[in-house]
mmCIF file of N, CA and C in Angstrom:
data_model
loop_
_atom_site.group_PDB
_atom_site.id
_atom_site.type_symbol
_atom_site.label_atom_id
_atom_site.label_comp_id
_atom_site.label_asym_id
_atom_site.label_seq_id
_atom_site.Cartn_x
_atom_site.Cartn_y
_atom_site.Cartn_z
ATOM 1 N N MET I 1115 -15.106 -2.709 -30.421
ATOM 2 C CA MET I 1115 -13.903 -3.172 -31.085
ATOM 3 C C MET I 1115 -14.210 -4.366 -31.987
ATOM 4 N N MET I 1116 -15.147 -5.209 -31.537
ATOM 5 C CA MET I 1116 -15.497 -6.372 -32.361
ATOM 6 C C MET I 1116 -16.127 -5.924 -33.680
ATOM 7 N N ASP I 1117 -17.011 -4.934 -33.621
ATOM 8 C CA ASP I 1117 -17.645 -4.424 -34.843
ATOM 9 C C ASP I 1117 -16.618 -3.795 -35.775
ATOM 10 N N PHE I 1118 -15.671 -3.054 -35.200
ATOM 11 C CA PHE I 1118 -14.615 -2.442 -35.999
ATOM 12 C C PHE I 1118 -13.785 -3.516 -36.694
ATOM 13 N N ALA I 1119 -13.387 -4.538 -35.946
ATOM 14 C CA ALA I 1119 -12.579 -5.616 -36.524
ATOM 15 C C ALA I 1119 -13.346 -6.332 -37.635
ATOM 16 N N ALA I 1120 -14.618 -6.599 -37.406
ATOM 17 C CA ALA I 1120 -15.436 -7.280 -38.420
ATOM 18 C C ALA I 1120 -15.526 -6.460 -39.696
ATOM 19 N N ALA I 1121 -15.581 -5.142 -39.561
ATOM 20 C CA ALA I 1121 -15.677 -4.278 -40.731
ATOM 21 C C ALA I 1121 -14.342 -4.164 -41.469
ATOM 22 N N GLN I 1122 -13.227 -4.330 -40.764
ATOM 23 C CA GLN I 1122 -11.906 -4.126 -41.358
ATOM 24 C C GLN I 1122 -11.250 -5.394 -41.894
ATOM 25 N N VAL I 1123 -11.628 -6.547 -41.377
ATOM 26 C CA VAL I 1123 -10.982 -7.804 -41.770
ATOM 27 C C VAL I 1123 -11.786 -8.435 -42.904
ATOM 28 N N PRO I 1124 -11.177 -8.571 -44.086
ATOM 29 C CA PRO I 1124 -11.944 -9.061 -45.234
ATOM 30 C C PRO I 1124 -12.266 -10.560 -45.194
ATOM 31 N N GLU I 1125 -11.437 -11.351 -44.540
ATOM 32 C CA GLU I 1125 -11.654 -12.799 -44.524
ATOM 33 C C GLU I 1125 -12.450 -13.191 -43.280
ATOM 34 N N ARG I 1126 -13.600 -13.814 -43.483
ATOM 35 C CA ARG I 1126 -14.500 -14.125 -42.368
ATOM 36 C C ARG I 1126 -13.824 -14.977 -41.289
ATOM 37 N N ALA I 1127 -13.029 -15.950 -41.704
ATOM 38 C CA ALA I 1127 -12.380 -16.841 -40.730
ATOM 39 C C ALA I 1127 -11.362 -16.098 -39.867
ATOM 40 N N ALA I 1128 -10.866 -14.954 -40.333
ATOM 41 C CA ALA I 1128 -9.854 -14.205 -39.594
ATOM 42 C C ALA I 1128 -10.446 -13.161 -38.649
ATOM 43 N N ILE I 1129 -11.754 -12.991 -38.666
ATOM 44 C CA ILE I 1129 -12.388 -12.015 -37.777
ATOM 45 C C ILE I 1129 -12.260 -12.511 -36.336
ATOM 46 N N PRO I 1130 -11.781 -11.659 -35.434
ATOM 47 C CA PRO I 1130 -11.630 -12.087 -34.039
ATOM 48 C C PRO I 1130 -12.959 -12.502 -33.427
ATOM 49 N N LYS I 1131 -12.890 -13.524 -32.587
ATOM 50 C CA LYS I 1131 -14.073 -13.992 -31.874
ATOM 51 C C LYS I 1131 -14.106 -13.452 -30.459
ATOM 52 N N LEU I 1132 -12.987 -12.903 -30.022
ATOM 53 C CA LEU I 1132 -12.864 -12.381 -28.673
ATOM 54 C C LEU I 1132 -11.786 -11.306 -28.656
ATOM 55 N N VAL I 1133 -12.041 -10.237 -27.951
ATOM 56 C CA VAL I 1133 -11.023 -9.211 -27.719
ATOM 57 C C VAL I 1133 -10.771 -9.199 -26.221
ATOM 58 N N LYS I 1134 -9.530 -9.376 -25.844
ATOM 59 C CA LYS I 1134 -9.166 -9.409 -24.424
ATOM 60 C C LYS I 1134 -8.232 -8.242 -24.130
ATOM 61 N N ILE I 1135 -8.614 -7.419 -23.179
ATOM 62 C CA ILE I 1135 -7.780 -6.292 -22.760
ATOM 63 C C ILE I 1135 -6.856 -6.791 -21.654
ATOM 64 N N MET I 1136 -5.556 -6.623 -21.873
ATOM 65 C CA MET I 1136 -4.564 -7.094 -20.910
ATOM 66 C C MET I 1136 -3.703 -5.916 -20.460
ATOM 67 N N PRO I 1137 -3.279 -5.917 -19.211
ATOM 68 C CA PRO I 1137 -2.450 -4.801 -18.736
ATOM 69 C C PRO I 1137 -1.082 -4.755 -19.416
ATOM 70 N N SER I 1138 -0.581 -5.912 -19.826
ATOM 71 C CA SER I 1138 0.706 -5.957 -20.525
ATOM 72 C C SER I 1138 0.819 -7.280 -21.273
ATOM 73 N N LEU I 1139 1.719 -7.309 -22.232
ATOM 74 C CA LEU I 1139 1.994 -8.526 -22.990
ATOM 75 C C LEU I 1139 3.376 -9.031 -22.590
ATOM 76 N N PRO I 1140 3.577 -10.360 -22.626
ATOM 77 C CA PRO I 1140 4.924 -10.872 -22.337
ATOM 78 C C PRO I 1140 5.879 -10.456 -23.464
ATOM 79 N N VAL I 1141 7.070 -10.048 -23.091
ATOM 80 C CA VAL I 1141 8.052 -9.622 -24.088
ATOM 81 C C VAL I 1141 9.367 -10.363 -23.885
ATOM 82 N N THR I 1142 10.140 -10.424 -24.945
ATOM 83 C CA THR I 1142 11.465 -11.037 -24.880
ATOM 84 C C THR I 1142 12.440 -10.051 -24.243
ATOM 85 N N GLY I 1143 13.662 -10.473 -24.088
ATOM 86 C CA GLY I 1143 14.691 -9.613 -23.510
ATOM 87 C C GLY I 1143 14.957 -8.351 -24.318
ATOM 88 N N ILE I 1144 14.647 -8.390 -25.615
ATOM 89 C CA ILE I 1144 14.884 -7.204 -26.445
ATOM 90 C C ILE I 1144 13.597 -6.417 -26.722
ATOM 91 N N GLY I 1145 12.509 -6.809 -26.048
ATOM 92 C CA GLY I 1145 11.287 -6.020 -26.135
ATOM 93 C C GLY I 1145 10.265 -6.441 -27.175
ATOM 94 N N LYS I 1146 10.516 -7.538 -27.887
ATOM 95 C CA LYS I 1146 9.521 -8.017 -28.848
ATOM 96 C C LYS I 1146 8.468 -8.855 -28.118
ATOM 97 N N ILE I 1147 7.265 -8.925 -28.694
ATOM 98 C CA ILE I 1147 6.218 -9.742 -28.077
ATOM 99 C C ILE I 1147 6.666 -11.201 -28.077
ATOM 100 N N PHE I 1148 6.589 -11.836 -26.920
ATOM 101 C CA PHE I 1148 6.995 -13.234 -26.752
ATOM 102 C C PHE I 1148 5.784 -14.100 -27.065
ATOM 103 N N LYS I 1149 5.636 -14.451 -28.335
ATOM 104 C CA LYS I 1149 4.445 -15.144 -28.812
ATOM 105 C C LYS I 1149 4.229 -16.493 -28.145
ATOM 106 N N SER I 1150 5.292 -17.193 -27.871
ATOM 107 C CA SER I 1150 5.187 -18.502 -27.240
ATOM 108 C C SER I 1150 4.557 -18.386 -25.849
ATOM 109 N N ALA I 1151 4.971 -17.415 -25.064
ATOM 110 C CA ALA I 1151 4.405 -17.214 -23.727
ATOM 111 C C ALA I 1151 2.947 -16.764 -23.822
ATOM 112 N N LEU I 1152 2.639 -15.946 -24.811
ATOM 113 C CA LEU I 1152 1.261 -15.496 -25.014
ATOM 114 C C LEU I 1152 0.370 -16.680 -25.385
ATOM 115 N N GLN I 1153 0.883 -17.542 -26.255
ATOM 116 C CA GLN I 1153 0.152 -18.751 -26.649
ATOM 117 C C GLN I 1153 -0.076 -19.659 -25.434
ATOM 118 N N GLN I 1154 0.927 -19.809 -24.594
ATOM 119 C CA GLN I 1154 0.780 -20.648 -23.404
ATOM 120 C C GLN I 1154 -0.279 -20.097 -22.448
ATOM 121 N N ARG I 1155 -0.353 -18.775 -22.318
ATOM 122 C CA ARG I 1155 -1.391 -18.172 -21.480
ATOM 123 C C ARG I 1155 -2.783 -18.557 -21.972
ATOM 124 N N GLU I 1156 -2.972 -18.477 -23.283
ATOM 125 C CA GLU I 1156 -4.281 -18.766 -23.857
ATOM 126 C C GLU I 1156 -4.624 -20.255 -23.780
ATOM 127 N N ILE I 1157 -3.625 -21.112 -23.977
ATOM 128 C CA ILE I 1157 -3.851 -22.555 -23.861
ATOM 129 C C ILE I 1157 -4.220 -22.902 -22.424
ATOM 130 N N GLU I 1158 -3.490 -22.337 -21.460
ATOM 131 C CA GLU I 1158 -3.795 -22.614 -20.055
ATOM 132 C C GLU I 1158 -5.212 -22.157 -19.705
ATOM 133 N N ALA I 1159 -5.607 -20.988 -20.187
ATOM 134 C CA ALA I 1159 -6.957 -20.481 -19.915
ATOM 135 C C ALA I 1159 -8.007 -21.409 -20.519
ATOM 136 N N ALA I 1160 -7.759 -21.902 -21.735
ATOM 137 C CA ALA I 1160 -8.715 -22.801 -22.402
ATOM 138 C C ALA I 1160 -8.832 -24.128 -21.646
ATOM 139 N N VAL I 1161 -7.700 -24.679 -21.222
ATOM 140 C CA VAL I 1161 -7.709 -25.952 -20.492
ATOM 141 C C VAL I 1161 -8.426 -25.796 -19.149
ATOM 142 N N ARG I 1162 -8.142 -24.723 -18.442
ATOM 143 C CA ARG I 1162 -8.799 -24.498 -17.149
ATOM 144 C C ARG I 1162 -10.305 -24.278 -17.324
ATOM 145 N N ARG I 1163 -10.704 -23.610 -18.394
ATOM 146 C CA ARG I 1163 -12.127 -23.424 -18.694
ATOM 147 C C ARG I 1163 -12.805 -24.766 -18.959
ATOM 148 N N GLU I 1164 -12.152 -25.614 -19.759
ATOM 149 C CA GLU I 1164 -12.700 -26.948 -20.056
ATOM 150 C C GLU I 1164 -12.811 -27.773 -18.778
ATOM 151 N N ALA I 1165 -11.792 -27.703 -17.930
ATOM 152 C CA ALA I 1165 -11.813 -28.454 -16.668
ATOM 153 C C ALA I 1165 -12.969 -27.986 -15.800
ATOM 154 N N GLN I 1166 -13.147 -26.691 -15.725
ATOM 155 C CA GLN I 1166 -14.245 -26.145 -14.923
ATOM 156 C C GLN I 1166 -15.598 -26.589 -15.492
ATOM 157 N N ASN I 1167 -15.716 -26.618 -16.819
ATOM 158 C CA ASN I 1167 -16.976 -27.022 -17.456
ATOM 159 C C ASN I 1167 -17.368 -28.465 -17.142
ATOM 160 N N VAL I 1168 -16.358 -29.338 -16.972
ATOM 161 C CA VAL I 1168 -16.666 -30.745 -16.669
ATOM 162 C C VAL I 1168 -16.513 -31.061 -15.182
ATOM 163 N N GLY I 1169 -16.239 -30.043 -14.373
ATOM 164 C CA GLY I 1169 -16.179 -30.228 -12.920
ATOM 165 C C GLY I 1169 -14.920 -30.894 -12.414
ATOM 166 N N VAL I 1170 -13.790 -30.664 -13.081
ATOM 167 C CA VAL I 1170 -12.516 -31.270 -12.696
ATOM 168 C C VAL I 1170 -11.577 -30.179 -12.175
ATOM 169 N N THR I 1171 -10.848 -30.481 -11.120
ATOM 170 C CA THR I 1171 -9.870 -29.545 -10.567
ATOM 171 C C THR I 1171 -8.501 -29.823 -11.162
ATOM 172 N N VAL I 1172 -7.862 -28.806 -11.727
ATOM 173 C CA VAL I 1172 -6.501 -28.939 -12.248
ATOM 174 C C VAL I 1172 -5.546 -28.732 -11.089
ATOM 175 N N VAL I 1173 -4.765 -29.773 -10.787
ATOM 176 C CA VAL I 1173 -3.797 -29.721 -9.697
ATOM 177 C C VAL I 1173 -2.492 -29.112 -10.184
ATOM 178 N N ASP I 1174 -2.072 -29.487 -11.391
ATOM 179 C CA ASP I 1174 -0.805 -29.014 -11.941
ATOM 180 C C ASP I 1174 -0.914 -28.968 -13.454
ATOM 181 N N LEU I 1175 -0.323 -27.960 -14.066
ATOM 182 C CA LEU I 1175 -0.337 -27.811 -15.519
ATOM 183 C C LEU I 1175 1.058 -27.379 -15.942
ATOM 184 N N THR I 1176 1.678 -28.146 -16.847
ATOM 185 C CA THR I 1176 3.007 -27.792 -17.344
ATOM 186 C C THR I 1176 3.032 -27.891 -18.859
ATOM 187 N N PHE I 1177 3.966 -27.168 -19.462
ATOM 188 C CA PHE I 1177 4.175 -27.205 -20.905
ATOM 189 C C PHE I 1177 5.521 -27.852 -21.166
ATOM 190 N N GLU I 1178 5.546 -28.761 -22.134
ATOM 191 C CA GLU I 1178 6.800 -29.395 -22.518
ATOM 192 C C GLU I 1178 6.909 -29.373 -24.030
ATOM 193 N N ARG I 1179 8.130 -29.382 -24.516
ATOM 194 C CA ARG I 1179 8.387 -29.388 -25.944
ATOM 195 C C ARG I 1179 8.804 -30.790 -26.341
ATOM 196 N N SER I 1180 8.036 -31.413 -27.236
ATOM 197 C CA SER I 1180 8.344 -32.753 -27.730
ATOM 198 C C SER I 1180 8.840 -32.635 -29.165
ATOM 199 N N PRO I 1181 9.964 -33.298 -29.498
ATOM 200 C CA PRO I 1181 10.462 -33.218 -30.871
ATOM 201 C C PRO I 1181 9.468 -33.804 -31.882
ATOM 202 N N ARG I 1182 8.681 -34.759 -31.438
ATOM 203 C CA ARG I 1182 7.729 -35.416 -32.336
ATOM 204 C C ARG I 1182 6.370 -34.729 -32.372
ATOM 205 N N LEU I 1183 5.893 -34.241 -31.219
ATOM 206 C CA LEU I 1183 4.539 -33.681 -31.124
ATOM 207 C C LEU I 1183 4.489 -32.159 -31.061
ATOM 208 N N GLY I 1184 5.626 -31.510 -30.838
ATOM 209 C CA GLY I 1184 5.611 -30.065 -30.628
ATOM 210 C C GLY I 1184 5.281 -29.774 -29.178
ATOM 211 N N GLN I 1185 4.531 -28.719 -28.940
ATOM 212 C CA GLN I 1185 4.183 -28.350 -27.567
ATOM 213 C C GLN I 1185 3.123 -29.300 -27.013
ATOM 214 N N VAL I 1186 3.376 -29.807 -25.816
ATOM 215 C CA VAL I 1186 2.449 -30.723 -25.146
ATOM 216 C C VAL I 1186 2.090 -30.131 -23.788
ATOM 217 N N VAL I 1187 0.804 -30.129 -23.472
ATOM 218 C CA VAL I 1187 0.325 -29.670 -22.171
ATOM 219 C C VAL I 1187 0.108 -30.908 -21.319
ATOM 220 N N ARG I 1188 0.758 -30.953 -20.171
ATOM 221 C CA ARG I 1188 0.589 -32.072 -19.251
ATOM 222 C C ARG I 1188 -0.217 -31.589 -18.051
ATOM 223 N N LEU I 1189 -1.300 -32.312 -17.777
ATOM 224 C CA LEU I 1189 -2.201 -31.943 -16.692
ATOM 225 C C LEU I 1189 -2.230 -33.024 -15.636
ATOM 226 N N ARG I 1190 -2.201 -32.606 -14.407
ATOM 227 C CA ARG I 1190 -2.481 -33.508 -13.300
ATOM 228 C C ARG I 1190 -3.756 -32.974 -12.677
ATOM 229 N N VAL I 1191 -4.754 -33.853 -12.563
ATOM 230 C CA VAL I 1191 -6.070 -33.408 -12.108
ATOM 231 C C VAL I 1191 -6.564 -34.261 -10.958
ATOM 232 N N GLY I 1192 -7.603 -33.765 -10.306
ATOM 233 C CA GLY I 1192 -8.280 -34.535 -9.276
ATOM 234 C C GLY I 1192 -9.147 -35.576 -9.948
ATOM 235 N N GLU I 1193 -10.205 -35.983 -9.310
ATOM 236 C CA GLU I 1193 -11.108 -36.984 -9.879
ATOM 237 C C GLU I 1193 -11.790 -36.450 -11.129
ATOM 238 N N GLY I 1194 -12.146 -37.374 -12.020
ATOM 239 C CA GLY I 1194 -12.874 -36.991 -13.234
ATOM 240 C C GLY I 1194 -11.997 -36.790 -14.448
ATOM 241 N N SER I 1195 -10.812 -37.389 -14.446
ATOM 242 C CA SER I 1195 -9.891 -37.179 -15.562
ATOM 243 C C SER I 1195 -10.458 -37.679 -16.886
ATOM 244 N N ALA I 1196 -11.292 -38.719 -16.860
ATOM 245 C CA ALA I 1196 -11.869 -39.245 -18.111
ATOM 246 C C ALA I 1196 -12.720 -38.192 -18.808
ATOM 247 N N ALA I 1197 -13.479 -37.427 -18.041
ATOM 248 C CA ALA I 1197 -14.320 -36.385 -18.627
ATOM 249 C C ALA I 1197 -13.469 -35.296 -19.269
ATOM 250 N N LEU I 1198 -12.338 -34.983 -18.666
ATOM 251 C CA LEU I 1198 -11.474 -33.939 -19.212
ATOM 252 C C LEU I 1198 -10.703 -34.418 -20.428
ATOM 253 N N ARG I 1199 -10.360 -35.695 -20.486
ATOM 254 C CA ARG I 1199 -9.603 -36.223 -21.633
ATOM 255 C C ARG I 1199 -10.339 -35.986 -22.947
ATOM 256 N N ALA I 1200 -11.642 -36.119 -22.946
ATOM 257 C CA ALA I 1200 -12.418 -35.969 -24.175
ATOM 258 C C ALA I 1200 -12.679 -34.498 -24.512
ATOM 259 N N ALA I 1201 -12.692 -33.628 -23.524
ATOM 260 C CA ALA I 1201 -13.101 -32.236 -23.739
ATOM 261 C C ALA I 1201 -12.205 -31.453 -24.698
ATOM 262 N N PRO I 1202 -10.867 -31.401 -24.514
ATOM 263 C CA PRO I 1202 -10.070 -30.530 -25.380
ATOM 264 C C PRO I 1202 -9.645 -31.131 -26.721
ATOM 265 N N GLU I 1203 -10.244 -32.226 -27.146
ATOM 266 C CA GLU I 1203 -9.830 -32.833 -28.416
ATOM 267 C C GLU I 1203 -10.076 -31.930 -29.619
ATOM 268 N N ARG I 1204 -10.928 -30.944 -29.468
ATOM 269 C CA ARG I 1204 -11.205 -30.053 -30.595
ATOM 270 C C ARG I 1204 -10.135 -28.978 -30.766
ATOM 271 N N TYR I 1205 -9.184 -28.911 -29.832
ATOM 272 C CA TYR I 1205 -8.117 -27.915 -29.919
ATOM 273 C C TYR I 1205 -6.923 -28.477 -30.693
ATOM 274 N N ALA I 1206 -6.098 -27.576 -31.205
ATOM 275 C CA ALA I 1206 -4.941 -27.992 -32.010
ATOM 276 C C ALA I 1206 -3.762 -28.442 -31.154
ATOM 277 N N PHE I 1207 -3.719 -28.061 -29.892
ATOM 278 C CA PHE I 1207 -2.578 -28.440 -29.065
ATOM 279 C C PHE I 1207 -2.746 -29.867 -28.543
ATOM 280 N N LYS I 1208 -1.633 -30.499 -28.225
ATOM 281 C CA LYS I 1208 -1.605 -31.854 -27.678
ATOM 282 C C LYS I 1208 -1.618 -31.757 -26.154
ATOM 283 N N PHE I 1209 -2.249 -32.728 -25.517
ATOM 284 C CA PHE I 1209 -2.334 -32.713 -24.068
ATOM 285 C C PHE I 1209 -2.318 -34.131 -23.528
ATOM 286 N N GLU I 1210 -1.897 -34.249 -22.278
ATOM 287 C CA GLU I 1210 -1.934 -35.522 -21.557
ATOM 288 C C GLU I 1210 -2.542 -35.241 -20.194
ATOM 289 N N VAL I 1211 -3.480 -36.078 -19.784
ATOM 290 C CA VAL I 1211 -4.141 -35.906 -18.501
ATOM 291 C C VAL I 1211 -3.748 -37.065 -17.601
ATOM 292 N N GLN I 1212 -3.312 -36.735 -16.391
ATOM 293 C CA GLN I 1212 -2.928 -37.747 -15.401
ATOM 294 C C GLN I 1212 -3.754 -37.534 -14.130
ATOM 295 N N ASP I 1213 -4.094 -38.641 -13.472
ATOM 296 C CA ASP I 1213 -4.818 -38.557 -12.194
ATOM 297 C C ASP I 1213 -3.856 -38.160 -11.101
#
């Protein structure tokens, strides 16, 4: 599928870097794909991956909507919060890490 996508997508930056097979997608009440919930799934997976990479346990993860910042991910973690604070800075989403 990756080779097919690379051959079909003309813009290099738009070529998928990962294809994930999922049993179902989140949908709204009228059956449309619920993009916000899908985005939250991917953000949570990225944050948990980063935490695992730096050896930090995520105790709690919540999403909040800020009028000034947009979507904010709030994390409560075990020891090692300083290591996790620096890790996701390369992502576009905003986050707060608490001990």
